[in-house]
PDB file of C-alpha atoms in Angstrom:
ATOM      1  CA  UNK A   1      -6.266  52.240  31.576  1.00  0.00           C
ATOM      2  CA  UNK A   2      -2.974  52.076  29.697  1.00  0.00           C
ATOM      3  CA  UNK A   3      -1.630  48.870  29.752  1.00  0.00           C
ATOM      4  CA  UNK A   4       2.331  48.447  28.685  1.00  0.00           C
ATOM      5  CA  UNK A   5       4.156  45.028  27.167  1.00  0.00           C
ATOM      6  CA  UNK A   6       7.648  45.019  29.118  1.00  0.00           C
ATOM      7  CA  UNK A   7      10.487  45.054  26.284  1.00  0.00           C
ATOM      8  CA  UNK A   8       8.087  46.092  23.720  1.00  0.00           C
ATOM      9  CA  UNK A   9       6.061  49.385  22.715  1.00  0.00           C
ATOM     10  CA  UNK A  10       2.932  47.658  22.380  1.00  0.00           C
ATOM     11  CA  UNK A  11       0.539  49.255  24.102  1.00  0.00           C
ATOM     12  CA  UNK A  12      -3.539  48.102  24.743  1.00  0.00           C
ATOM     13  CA  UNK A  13      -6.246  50.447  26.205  1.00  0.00           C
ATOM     14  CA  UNK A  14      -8.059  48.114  28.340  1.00  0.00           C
ATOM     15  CA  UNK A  15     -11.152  47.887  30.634  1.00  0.00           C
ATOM     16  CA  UNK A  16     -10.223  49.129  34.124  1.00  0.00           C
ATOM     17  CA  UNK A  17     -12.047  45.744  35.886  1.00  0.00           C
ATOM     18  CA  UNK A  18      -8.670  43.580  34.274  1.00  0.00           C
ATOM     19  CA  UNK A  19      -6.471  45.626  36.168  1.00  0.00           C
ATOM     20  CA  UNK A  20      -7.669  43.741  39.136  1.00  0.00           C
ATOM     21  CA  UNK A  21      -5.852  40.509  37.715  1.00  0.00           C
ATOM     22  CA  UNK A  22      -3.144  42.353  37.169  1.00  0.00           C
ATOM     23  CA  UNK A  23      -2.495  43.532  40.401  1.00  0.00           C
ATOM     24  CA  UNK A  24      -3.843  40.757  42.576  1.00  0.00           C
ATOM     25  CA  UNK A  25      -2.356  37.471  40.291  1.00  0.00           C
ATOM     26  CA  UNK A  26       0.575  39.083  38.663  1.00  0.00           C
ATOM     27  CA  UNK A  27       1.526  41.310  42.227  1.00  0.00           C
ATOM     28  CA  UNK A  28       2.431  44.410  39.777  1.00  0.00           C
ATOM     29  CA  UNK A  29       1.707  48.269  40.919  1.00  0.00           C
ATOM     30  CA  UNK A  30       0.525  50.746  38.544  1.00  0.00           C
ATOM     31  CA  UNK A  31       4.127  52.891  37.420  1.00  0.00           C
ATOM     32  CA  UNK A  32       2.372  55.986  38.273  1.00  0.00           C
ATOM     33  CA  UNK A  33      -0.538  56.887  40.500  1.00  0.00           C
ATOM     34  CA  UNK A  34      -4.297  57.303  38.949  1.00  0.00           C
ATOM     35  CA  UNK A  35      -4.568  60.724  37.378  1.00  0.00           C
ATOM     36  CA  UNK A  36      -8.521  61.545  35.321  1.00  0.00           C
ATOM     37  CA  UNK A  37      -9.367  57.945  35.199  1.00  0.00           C
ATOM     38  CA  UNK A  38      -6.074  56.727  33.564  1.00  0.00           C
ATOM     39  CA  UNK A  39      -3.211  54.368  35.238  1.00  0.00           C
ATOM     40  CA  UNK A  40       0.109  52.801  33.359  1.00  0.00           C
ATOM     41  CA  UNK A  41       0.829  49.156  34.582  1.00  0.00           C
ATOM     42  CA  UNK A  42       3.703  47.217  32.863  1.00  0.00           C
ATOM     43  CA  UNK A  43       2.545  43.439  31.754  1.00  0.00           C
ATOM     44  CA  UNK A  44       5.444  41.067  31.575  1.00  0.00           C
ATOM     45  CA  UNK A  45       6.701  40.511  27.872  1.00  0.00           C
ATOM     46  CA  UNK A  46       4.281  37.262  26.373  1.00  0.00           C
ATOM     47  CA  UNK A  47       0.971  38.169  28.153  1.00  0.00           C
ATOM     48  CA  UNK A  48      -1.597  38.671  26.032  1.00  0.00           C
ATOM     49  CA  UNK A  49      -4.625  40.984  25.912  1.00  0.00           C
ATOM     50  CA  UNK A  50      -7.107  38.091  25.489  1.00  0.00           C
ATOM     51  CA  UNK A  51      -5.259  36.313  28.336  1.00  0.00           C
ATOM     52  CA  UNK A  52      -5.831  39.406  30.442  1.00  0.00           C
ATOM     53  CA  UNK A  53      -9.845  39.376  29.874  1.00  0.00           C
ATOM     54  CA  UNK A  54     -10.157  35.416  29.971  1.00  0.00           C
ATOM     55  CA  UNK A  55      -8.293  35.328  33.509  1.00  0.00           C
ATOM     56  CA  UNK A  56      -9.905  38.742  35.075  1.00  0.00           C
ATOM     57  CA  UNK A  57     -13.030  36.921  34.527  1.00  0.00           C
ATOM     58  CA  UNK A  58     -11.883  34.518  37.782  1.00  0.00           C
ATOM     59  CA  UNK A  59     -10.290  37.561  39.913  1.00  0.00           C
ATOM     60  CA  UNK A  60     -11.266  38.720  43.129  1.00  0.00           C
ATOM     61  CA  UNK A  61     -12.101  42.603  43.791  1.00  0.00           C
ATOM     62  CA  UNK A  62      -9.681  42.340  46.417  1.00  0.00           C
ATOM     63  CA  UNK A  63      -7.585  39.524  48.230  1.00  0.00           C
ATOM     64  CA  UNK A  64      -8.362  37.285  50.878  1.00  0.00           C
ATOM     65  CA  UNK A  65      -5.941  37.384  53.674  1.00  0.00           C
ATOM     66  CA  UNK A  66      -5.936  35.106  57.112  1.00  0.00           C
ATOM     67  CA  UNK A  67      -3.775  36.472  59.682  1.00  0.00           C
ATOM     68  CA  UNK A  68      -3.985  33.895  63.454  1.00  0.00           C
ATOM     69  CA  UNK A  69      -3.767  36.046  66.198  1.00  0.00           C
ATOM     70  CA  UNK A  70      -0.866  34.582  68.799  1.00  0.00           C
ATOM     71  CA  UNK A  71      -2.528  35.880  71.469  1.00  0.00           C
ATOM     72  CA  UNK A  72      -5.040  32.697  71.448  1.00  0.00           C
ATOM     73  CA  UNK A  73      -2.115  30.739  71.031  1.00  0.00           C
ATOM     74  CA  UNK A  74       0.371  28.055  73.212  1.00  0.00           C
ATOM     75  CA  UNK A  75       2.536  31.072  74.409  1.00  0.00           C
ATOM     76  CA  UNK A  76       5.128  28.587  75.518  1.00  0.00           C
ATOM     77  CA  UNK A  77       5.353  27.419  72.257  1.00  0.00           C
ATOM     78  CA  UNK A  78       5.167  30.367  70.012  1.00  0.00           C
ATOM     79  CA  UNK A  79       7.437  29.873  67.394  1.00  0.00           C
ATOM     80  CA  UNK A  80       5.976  26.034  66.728  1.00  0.00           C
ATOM     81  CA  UNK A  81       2.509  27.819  66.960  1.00  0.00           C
ATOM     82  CA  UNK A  82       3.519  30.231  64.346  1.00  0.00           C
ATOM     83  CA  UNK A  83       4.537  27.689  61.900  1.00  0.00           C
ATOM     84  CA  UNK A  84       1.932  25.313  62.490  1.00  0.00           C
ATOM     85  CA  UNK A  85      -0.843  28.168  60.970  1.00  0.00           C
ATOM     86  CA  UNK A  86       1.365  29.284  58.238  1.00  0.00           C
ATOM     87  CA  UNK A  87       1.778  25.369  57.000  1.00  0.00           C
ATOM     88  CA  UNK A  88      -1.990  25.398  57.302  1.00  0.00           C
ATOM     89  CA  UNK A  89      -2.329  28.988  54.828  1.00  0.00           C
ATOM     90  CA  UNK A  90      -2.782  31.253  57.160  1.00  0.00           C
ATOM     91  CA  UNK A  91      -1.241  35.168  55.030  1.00  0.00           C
ATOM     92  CA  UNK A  92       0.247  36.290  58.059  1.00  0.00           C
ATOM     93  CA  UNK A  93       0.481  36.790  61.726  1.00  0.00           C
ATOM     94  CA  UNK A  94      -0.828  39.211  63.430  1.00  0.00           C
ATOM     95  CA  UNK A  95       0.389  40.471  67.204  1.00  0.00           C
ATOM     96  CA  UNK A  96      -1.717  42.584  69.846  1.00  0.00           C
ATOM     97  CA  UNK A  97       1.231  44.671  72.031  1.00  0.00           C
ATOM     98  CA  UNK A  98      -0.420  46.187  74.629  1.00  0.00           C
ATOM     99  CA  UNK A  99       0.523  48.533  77.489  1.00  0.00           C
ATOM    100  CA  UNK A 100      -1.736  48.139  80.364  1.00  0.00           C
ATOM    101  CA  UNK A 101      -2.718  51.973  79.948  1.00  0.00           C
ATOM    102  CA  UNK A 102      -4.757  52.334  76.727  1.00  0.00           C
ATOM    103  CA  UNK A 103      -5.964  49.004  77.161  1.00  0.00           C
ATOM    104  CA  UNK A 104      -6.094  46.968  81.022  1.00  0.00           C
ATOM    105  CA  UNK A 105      -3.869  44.132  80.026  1.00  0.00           C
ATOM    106  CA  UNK A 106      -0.015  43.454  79.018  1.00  0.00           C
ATOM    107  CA  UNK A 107       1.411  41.481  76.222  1.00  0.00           C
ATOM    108  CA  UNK A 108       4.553  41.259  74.551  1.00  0.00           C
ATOM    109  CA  UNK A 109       6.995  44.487  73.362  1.00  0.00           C
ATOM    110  CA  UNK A 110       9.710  44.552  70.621  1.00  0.00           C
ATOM    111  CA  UNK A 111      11.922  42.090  71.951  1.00  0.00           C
ATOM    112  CA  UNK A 112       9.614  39.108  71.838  1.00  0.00           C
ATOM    113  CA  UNK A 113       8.704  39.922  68.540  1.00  0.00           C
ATOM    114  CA  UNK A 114      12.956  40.045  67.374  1.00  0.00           C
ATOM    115  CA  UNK A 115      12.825  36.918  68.676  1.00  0.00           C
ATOM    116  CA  UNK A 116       9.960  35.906  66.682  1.00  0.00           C
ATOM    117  CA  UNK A 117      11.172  37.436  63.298  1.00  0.00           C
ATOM    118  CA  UNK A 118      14.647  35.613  63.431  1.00  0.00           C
ATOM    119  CA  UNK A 119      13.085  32.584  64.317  1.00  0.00           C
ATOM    120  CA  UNK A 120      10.430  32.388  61.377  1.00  0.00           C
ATOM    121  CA  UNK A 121      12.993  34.289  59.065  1.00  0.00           C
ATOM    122  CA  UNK A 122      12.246  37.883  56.882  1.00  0.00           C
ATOM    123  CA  UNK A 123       9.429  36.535  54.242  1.00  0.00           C
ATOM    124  CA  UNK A 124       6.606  36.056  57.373  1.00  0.00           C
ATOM    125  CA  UNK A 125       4.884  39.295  57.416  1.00  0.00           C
ATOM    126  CA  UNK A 126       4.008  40.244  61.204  1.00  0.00           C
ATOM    127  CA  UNK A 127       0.985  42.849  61.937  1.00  0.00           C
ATOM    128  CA  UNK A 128       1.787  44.262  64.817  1.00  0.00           C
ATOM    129  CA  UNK A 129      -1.273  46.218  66.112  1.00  0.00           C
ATOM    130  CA  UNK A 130      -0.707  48.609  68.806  1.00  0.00           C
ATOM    131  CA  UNK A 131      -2.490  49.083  71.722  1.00  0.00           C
ATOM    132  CA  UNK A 132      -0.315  51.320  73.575  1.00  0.00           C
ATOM    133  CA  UNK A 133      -0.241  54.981  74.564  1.00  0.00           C
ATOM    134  CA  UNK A 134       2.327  57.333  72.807  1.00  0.00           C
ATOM    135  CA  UNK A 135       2.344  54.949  69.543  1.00  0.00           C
ATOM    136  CA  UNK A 136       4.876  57.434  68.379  1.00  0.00           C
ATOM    137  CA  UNK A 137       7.741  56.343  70.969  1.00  0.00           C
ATOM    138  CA  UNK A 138       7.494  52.710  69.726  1.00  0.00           C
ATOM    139  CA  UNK A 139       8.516  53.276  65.600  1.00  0.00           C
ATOM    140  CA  UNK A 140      11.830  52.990  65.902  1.00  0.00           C
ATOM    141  CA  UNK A 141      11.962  49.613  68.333  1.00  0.00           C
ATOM    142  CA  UNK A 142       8.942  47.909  66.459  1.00  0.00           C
ATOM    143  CA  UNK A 143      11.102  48.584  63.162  1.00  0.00           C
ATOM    144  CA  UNK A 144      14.327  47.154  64.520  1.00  0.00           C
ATOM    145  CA  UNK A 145      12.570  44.699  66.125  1.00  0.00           C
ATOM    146  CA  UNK A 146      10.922  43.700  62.160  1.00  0.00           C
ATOM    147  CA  UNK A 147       7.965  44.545  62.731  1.00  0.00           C
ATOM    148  CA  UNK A 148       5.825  44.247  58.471  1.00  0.00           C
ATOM    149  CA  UNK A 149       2.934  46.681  59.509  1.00  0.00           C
ATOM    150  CA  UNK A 150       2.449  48.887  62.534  1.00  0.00           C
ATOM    151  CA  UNK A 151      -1.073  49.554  63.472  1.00  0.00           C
ATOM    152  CA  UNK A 152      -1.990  52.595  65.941  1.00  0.00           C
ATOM    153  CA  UNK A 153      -5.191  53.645  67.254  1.00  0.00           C
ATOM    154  CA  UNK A 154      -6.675  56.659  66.227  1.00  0.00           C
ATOM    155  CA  UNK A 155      -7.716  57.373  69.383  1.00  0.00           C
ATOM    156  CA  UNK A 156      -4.058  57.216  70.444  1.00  0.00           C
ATOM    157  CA  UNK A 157      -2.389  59.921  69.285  1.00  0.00           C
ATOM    158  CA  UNK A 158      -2.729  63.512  68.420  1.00  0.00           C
ATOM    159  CA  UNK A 159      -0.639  63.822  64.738  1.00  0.00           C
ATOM    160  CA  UNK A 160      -1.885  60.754  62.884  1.00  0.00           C
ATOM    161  CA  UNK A 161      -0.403  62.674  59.695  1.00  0.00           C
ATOM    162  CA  UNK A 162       3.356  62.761  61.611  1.00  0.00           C
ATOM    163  CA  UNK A 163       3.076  59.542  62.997  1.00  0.00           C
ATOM    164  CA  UNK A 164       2.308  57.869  59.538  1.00  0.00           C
ATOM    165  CA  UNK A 165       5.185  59.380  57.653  1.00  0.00           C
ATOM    166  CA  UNK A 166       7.214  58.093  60.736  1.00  0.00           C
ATOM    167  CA  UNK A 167       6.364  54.413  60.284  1.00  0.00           C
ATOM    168  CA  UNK A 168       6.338  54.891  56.395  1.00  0.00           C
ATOM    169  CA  UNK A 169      10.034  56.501  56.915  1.00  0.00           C
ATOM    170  CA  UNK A 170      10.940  53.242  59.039  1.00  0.00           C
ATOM    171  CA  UNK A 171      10.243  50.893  55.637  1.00  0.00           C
ATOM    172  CA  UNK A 172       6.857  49.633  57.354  1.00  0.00           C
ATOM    173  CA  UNK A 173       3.536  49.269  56.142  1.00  0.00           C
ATOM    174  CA  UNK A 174       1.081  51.632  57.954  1.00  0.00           C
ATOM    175  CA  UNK A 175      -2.107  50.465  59.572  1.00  0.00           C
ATOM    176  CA  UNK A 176      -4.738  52.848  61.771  1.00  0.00           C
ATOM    177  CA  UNK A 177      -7.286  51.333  63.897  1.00  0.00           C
ATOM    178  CA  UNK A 178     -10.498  51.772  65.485  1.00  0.00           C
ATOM    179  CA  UNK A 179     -11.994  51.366  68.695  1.00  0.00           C
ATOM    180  CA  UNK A 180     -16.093  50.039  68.514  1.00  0.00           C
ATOM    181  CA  UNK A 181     -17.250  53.576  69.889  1.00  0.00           C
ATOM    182  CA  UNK A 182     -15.067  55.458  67.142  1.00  0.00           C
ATOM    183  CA  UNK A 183     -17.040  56.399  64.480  1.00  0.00           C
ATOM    184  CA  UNK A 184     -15.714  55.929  60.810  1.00  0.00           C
ATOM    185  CA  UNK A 185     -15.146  59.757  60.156  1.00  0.00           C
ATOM    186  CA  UNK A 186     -12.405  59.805  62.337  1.00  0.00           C
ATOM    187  CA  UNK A 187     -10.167  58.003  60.099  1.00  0.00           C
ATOM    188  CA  UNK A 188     -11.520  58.771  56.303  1.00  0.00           C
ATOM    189  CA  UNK A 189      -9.201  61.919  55.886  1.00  0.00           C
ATOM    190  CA  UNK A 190      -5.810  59.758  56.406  1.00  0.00           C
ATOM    191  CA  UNK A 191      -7.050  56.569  54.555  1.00  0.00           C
ATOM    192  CA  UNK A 192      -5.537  57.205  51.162  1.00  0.00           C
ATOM    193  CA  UNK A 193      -2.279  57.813  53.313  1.00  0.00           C
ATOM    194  CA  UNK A 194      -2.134  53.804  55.063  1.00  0.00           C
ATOM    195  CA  UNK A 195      -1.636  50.478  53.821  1.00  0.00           C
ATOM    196  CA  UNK A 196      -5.109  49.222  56.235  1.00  0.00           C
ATOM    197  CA  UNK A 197      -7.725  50.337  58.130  1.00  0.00           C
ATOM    198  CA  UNK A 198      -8.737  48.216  61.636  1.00  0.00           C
ATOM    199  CA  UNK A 199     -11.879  47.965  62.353  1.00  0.00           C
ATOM    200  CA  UNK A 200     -12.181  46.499  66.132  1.00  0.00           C
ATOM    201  CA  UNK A 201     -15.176  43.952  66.909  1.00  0.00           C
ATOM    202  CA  UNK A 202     -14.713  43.490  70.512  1.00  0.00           C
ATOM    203  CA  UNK A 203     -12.981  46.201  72.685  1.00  0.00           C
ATOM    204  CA  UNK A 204      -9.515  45.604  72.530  1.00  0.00           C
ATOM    205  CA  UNK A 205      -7.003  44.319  75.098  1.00  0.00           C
ATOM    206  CA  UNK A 206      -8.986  40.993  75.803  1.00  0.00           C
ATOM    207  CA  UNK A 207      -9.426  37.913  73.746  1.00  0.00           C
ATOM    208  CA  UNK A 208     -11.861  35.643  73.384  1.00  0.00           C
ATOM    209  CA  UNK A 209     -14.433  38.346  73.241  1.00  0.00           C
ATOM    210  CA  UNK A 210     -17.537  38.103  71.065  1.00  0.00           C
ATOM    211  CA  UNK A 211     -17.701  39.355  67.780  1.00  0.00           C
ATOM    212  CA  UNK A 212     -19.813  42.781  67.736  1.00  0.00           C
ATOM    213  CA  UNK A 213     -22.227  42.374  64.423  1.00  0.00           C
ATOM    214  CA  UNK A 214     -22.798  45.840  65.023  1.00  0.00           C
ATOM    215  CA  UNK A 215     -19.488  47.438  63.241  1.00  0.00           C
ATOM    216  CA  UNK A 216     -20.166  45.637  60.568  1.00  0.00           C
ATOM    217  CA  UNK A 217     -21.645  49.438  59.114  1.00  0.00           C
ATOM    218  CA  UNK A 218     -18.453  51.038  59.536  1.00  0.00           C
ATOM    219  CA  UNK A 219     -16.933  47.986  57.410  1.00  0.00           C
ATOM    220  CA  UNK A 220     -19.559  48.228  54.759  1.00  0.00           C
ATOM    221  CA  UNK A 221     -18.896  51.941  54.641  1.00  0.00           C
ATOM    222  CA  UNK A 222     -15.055  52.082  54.446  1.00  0.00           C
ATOM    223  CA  UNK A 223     -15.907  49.168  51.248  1.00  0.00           C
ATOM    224  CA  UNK A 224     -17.975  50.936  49.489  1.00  0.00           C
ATOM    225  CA  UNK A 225     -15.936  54.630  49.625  1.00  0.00           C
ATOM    226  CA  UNK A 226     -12.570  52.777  49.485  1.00  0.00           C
ATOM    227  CA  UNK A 227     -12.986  49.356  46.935  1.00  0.00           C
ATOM    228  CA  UNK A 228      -9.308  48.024  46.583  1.00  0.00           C
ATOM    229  CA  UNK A 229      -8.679  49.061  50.201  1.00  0.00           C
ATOM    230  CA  UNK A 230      -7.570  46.468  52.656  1.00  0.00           C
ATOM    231  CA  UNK A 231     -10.058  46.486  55.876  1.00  0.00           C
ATOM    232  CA  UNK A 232      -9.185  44.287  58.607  1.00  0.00           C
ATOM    233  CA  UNK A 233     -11.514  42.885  61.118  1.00  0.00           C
ATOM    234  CA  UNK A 234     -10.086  42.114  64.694  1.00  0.00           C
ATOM    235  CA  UNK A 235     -12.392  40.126  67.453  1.00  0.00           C
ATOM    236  CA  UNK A 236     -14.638  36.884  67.253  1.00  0.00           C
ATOM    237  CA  UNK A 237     -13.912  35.957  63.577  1.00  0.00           C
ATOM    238  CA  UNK A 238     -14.570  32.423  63.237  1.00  0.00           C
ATOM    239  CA  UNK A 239     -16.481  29.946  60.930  1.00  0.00           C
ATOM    240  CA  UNK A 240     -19.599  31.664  62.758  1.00  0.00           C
ATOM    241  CA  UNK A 241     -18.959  34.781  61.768  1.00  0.00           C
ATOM    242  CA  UNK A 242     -17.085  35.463  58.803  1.00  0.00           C
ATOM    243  CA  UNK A 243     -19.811  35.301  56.335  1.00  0.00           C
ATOM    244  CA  UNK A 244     -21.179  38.282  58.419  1.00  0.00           C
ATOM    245  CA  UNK A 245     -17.634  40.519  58.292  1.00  0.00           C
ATOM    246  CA  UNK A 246     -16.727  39.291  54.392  1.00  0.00           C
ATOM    247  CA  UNK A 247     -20.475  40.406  53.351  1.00  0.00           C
ATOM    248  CA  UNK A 248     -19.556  43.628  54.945  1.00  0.00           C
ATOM    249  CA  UNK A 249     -16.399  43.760  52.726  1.00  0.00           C
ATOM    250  CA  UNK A 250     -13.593  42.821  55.340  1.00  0.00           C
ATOM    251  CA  UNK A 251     -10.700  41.217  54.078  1.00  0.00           C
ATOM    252  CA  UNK A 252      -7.989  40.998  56.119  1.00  0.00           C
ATOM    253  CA  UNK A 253      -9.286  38.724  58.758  1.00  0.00           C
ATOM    254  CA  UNK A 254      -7.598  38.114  62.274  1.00  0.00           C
ATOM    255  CA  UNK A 255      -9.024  35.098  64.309  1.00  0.00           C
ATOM    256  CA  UNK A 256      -7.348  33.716  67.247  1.00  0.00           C
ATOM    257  CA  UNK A 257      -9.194  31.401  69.125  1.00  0.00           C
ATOM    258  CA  UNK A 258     -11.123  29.703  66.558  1.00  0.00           C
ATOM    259  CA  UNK A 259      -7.756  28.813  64.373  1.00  0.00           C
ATOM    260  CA  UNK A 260      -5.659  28.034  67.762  1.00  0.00           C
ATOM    261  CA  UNK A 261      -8.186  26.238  69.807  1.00  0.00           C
ATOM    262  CA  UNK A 262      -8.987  23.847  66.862  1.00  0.00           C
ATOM    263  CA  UNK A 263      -8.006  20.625  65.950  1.00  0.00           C
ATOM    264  CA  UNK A 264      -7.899  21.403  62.464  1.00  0.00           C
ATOM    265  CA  UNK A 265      -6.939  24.731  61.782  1.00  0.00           C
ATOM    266  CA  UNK A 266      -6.225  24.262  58.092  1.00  0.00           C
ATOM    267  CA  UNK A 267      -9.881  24.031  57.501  1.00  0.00           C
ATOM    268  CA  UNK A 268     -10.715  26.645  59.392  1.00  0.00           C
ATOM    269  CA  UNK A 269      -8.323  28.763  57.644  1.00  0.00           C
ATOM    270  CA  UNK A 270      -9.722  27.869  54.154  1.00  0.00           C
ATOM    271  CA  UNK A 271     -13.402  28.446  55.523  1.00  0.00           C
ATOM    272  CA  UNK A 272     -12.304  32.023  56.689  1.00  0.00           C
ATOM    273  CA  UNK A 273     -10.726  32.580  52.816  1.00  0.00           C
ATOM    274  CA  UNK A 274     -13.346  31.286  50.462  1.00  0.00           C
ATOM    275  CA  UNK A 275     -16.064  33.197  52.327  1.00  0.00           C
ATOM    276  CA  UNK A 276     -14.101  36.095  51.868  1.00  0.00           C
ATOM    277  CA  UNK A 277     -13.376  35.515  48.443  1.00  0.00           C
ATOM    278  CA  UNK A 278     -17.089  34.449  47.721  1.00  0.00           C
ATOM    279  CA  UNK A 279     -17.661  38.028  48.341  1.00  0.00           C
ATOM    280  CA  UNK A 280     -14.636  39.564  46.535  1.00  0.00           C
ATOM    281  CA  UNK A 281     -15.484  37.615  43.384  1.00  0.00           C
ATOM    282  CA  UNK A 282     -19.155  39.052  43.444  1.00  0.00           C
ATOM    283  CA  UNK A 283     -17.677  42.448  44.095  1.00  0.00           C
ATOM    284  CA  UNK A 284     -15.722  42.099  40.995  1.00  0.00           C
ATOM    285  CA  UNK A 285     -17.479  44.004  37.924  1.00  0.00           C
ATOM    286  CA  UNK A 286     -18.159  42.175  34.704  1.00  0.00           C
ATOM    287  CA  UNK A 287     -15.804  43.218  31.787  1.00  0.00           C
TER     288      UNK A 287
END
């Protein structure tokens, strides 16, 4: 790994492992993609190579994130909802649209979710999973409407490829999901191409479900073929659970009812992240 000193020529061959810090503490990305084991990342001018190894040591293979679903929440109330999980750390929120054709019930469309993103303002990121038929027809309103990341199910559409650069093309982050009976394989050709990979532990287009154990394989096997990439779990994630899905390597972890219906969602939110990070921190390899 080439590692350069912004405003200076200086230049370190490093370990790969303090990359990690890097680009989970420091939020940098690699100036040019990996090519034969070697990637350029620019350090800000007055870090130091001994800083890099003494901090890696406490880095995390890959980040924690929390996302509340607000379909478990006070629907009357959604904005005040929204804010009261973010004030308690919750990464993001995360929004099930549904169609009443790919799955039986109906949520919210693009104009609920405008309403949401002028209300909370442009930093909140909003996951936007899609449980609709034709995904492709819903780019362009999801991305006026501000949509961060668009999810679509694999078993949705027929051109995952076109309907990637589409969302990519729209500024959004691109997420694919997974129904329970979908096996892994379906997805493992297009996963360098998106931003996350949904795994589903309950069929979708109900909450409140119980978390299916039983997927945990396809998380463990996404992990260990894709390290840095980000896996999301959706369905029954709660203090319960989570050491299950985070041992699996999940780390983007959507929980609705257990963060919603609680009187202290704060702690369940920190719960959800350190056994996450437990994991990510043993996944990390020693310099």
């Amino acid at each position: 790994v080439i590692i350069a000193r912004l405003s200076s020529s200086k230049i370190f061959l490093v370990h790969l492992n303090a990359v990690n810090f890097l680009l989970a503490s420091i939020a940098l990305k690699p100036s040019t993609q990996t090519h034969h084991c070697a990637t350029t990342v620019l350090v800000p001018h007055g870090l130091e190579l001994g800083d890099i190894f003494k901090m890696s040591a406490n880095t995390l293979a890959y980040p924690a994130m929390i996302g509340p679903s607000l379909l478990a929440c006070d629907l009357s109330n959604m904005h005040s909802e929204s804010n009261k999980v973010l004030q308690a750390g919750a990464d993001y929120l995360h929004l099930d649209v549904m169609d009443g054709h790919f799955v039986p019930n109906l949520s919210w469309g693009p104009p609920v979710i405008k309403c949401l993103r002028q209300s909370l303002g442009k930093e909140v990121f909003l996951d936007v999973h899609l449980m609709v038929t034709d995904p492709e027809k819903w780019v362009d309103p999801m991305a006026n409407a501000g949509a961060s990341q668009f999810i679509f199910h694999i078993e949705a559409t027929e051109n995952p490829a076109d309907l990637i650069a589409s969302i990519k093309n729209k500024g959004m982050k691109v997420g694919i999901a997974l129904k329970p009976k979908t096996p892994v394989s379906a997805v493992e050709s297009l996963v360098e191409n998106v931003d996350l990979v949904l795994v589903m532990t309950v069929e979708p287009g109900f909450g409140g479900q119980s978390f299916m154990a039983d997927m945990m394989p396809k998380v463990a096997a996404l992990r260990a073929s894709h390290p840095a990439l980000a896996i999301e779990v959706d369905g029954g994630l709660g203090p319960g659970t989570i050491d299950t899905a985070a041992a699996a390597g999940a780390n983007w972890i959507v929980a609705g009812s257990s963060v919603f219906k609680s009187d202290a969602p704060g702690t369940v939110i920190k719960t959800l992240r350190e056994s996450v990070e437990a994991i990510a921190r043993s996944a990390q390899p020693s310099a």
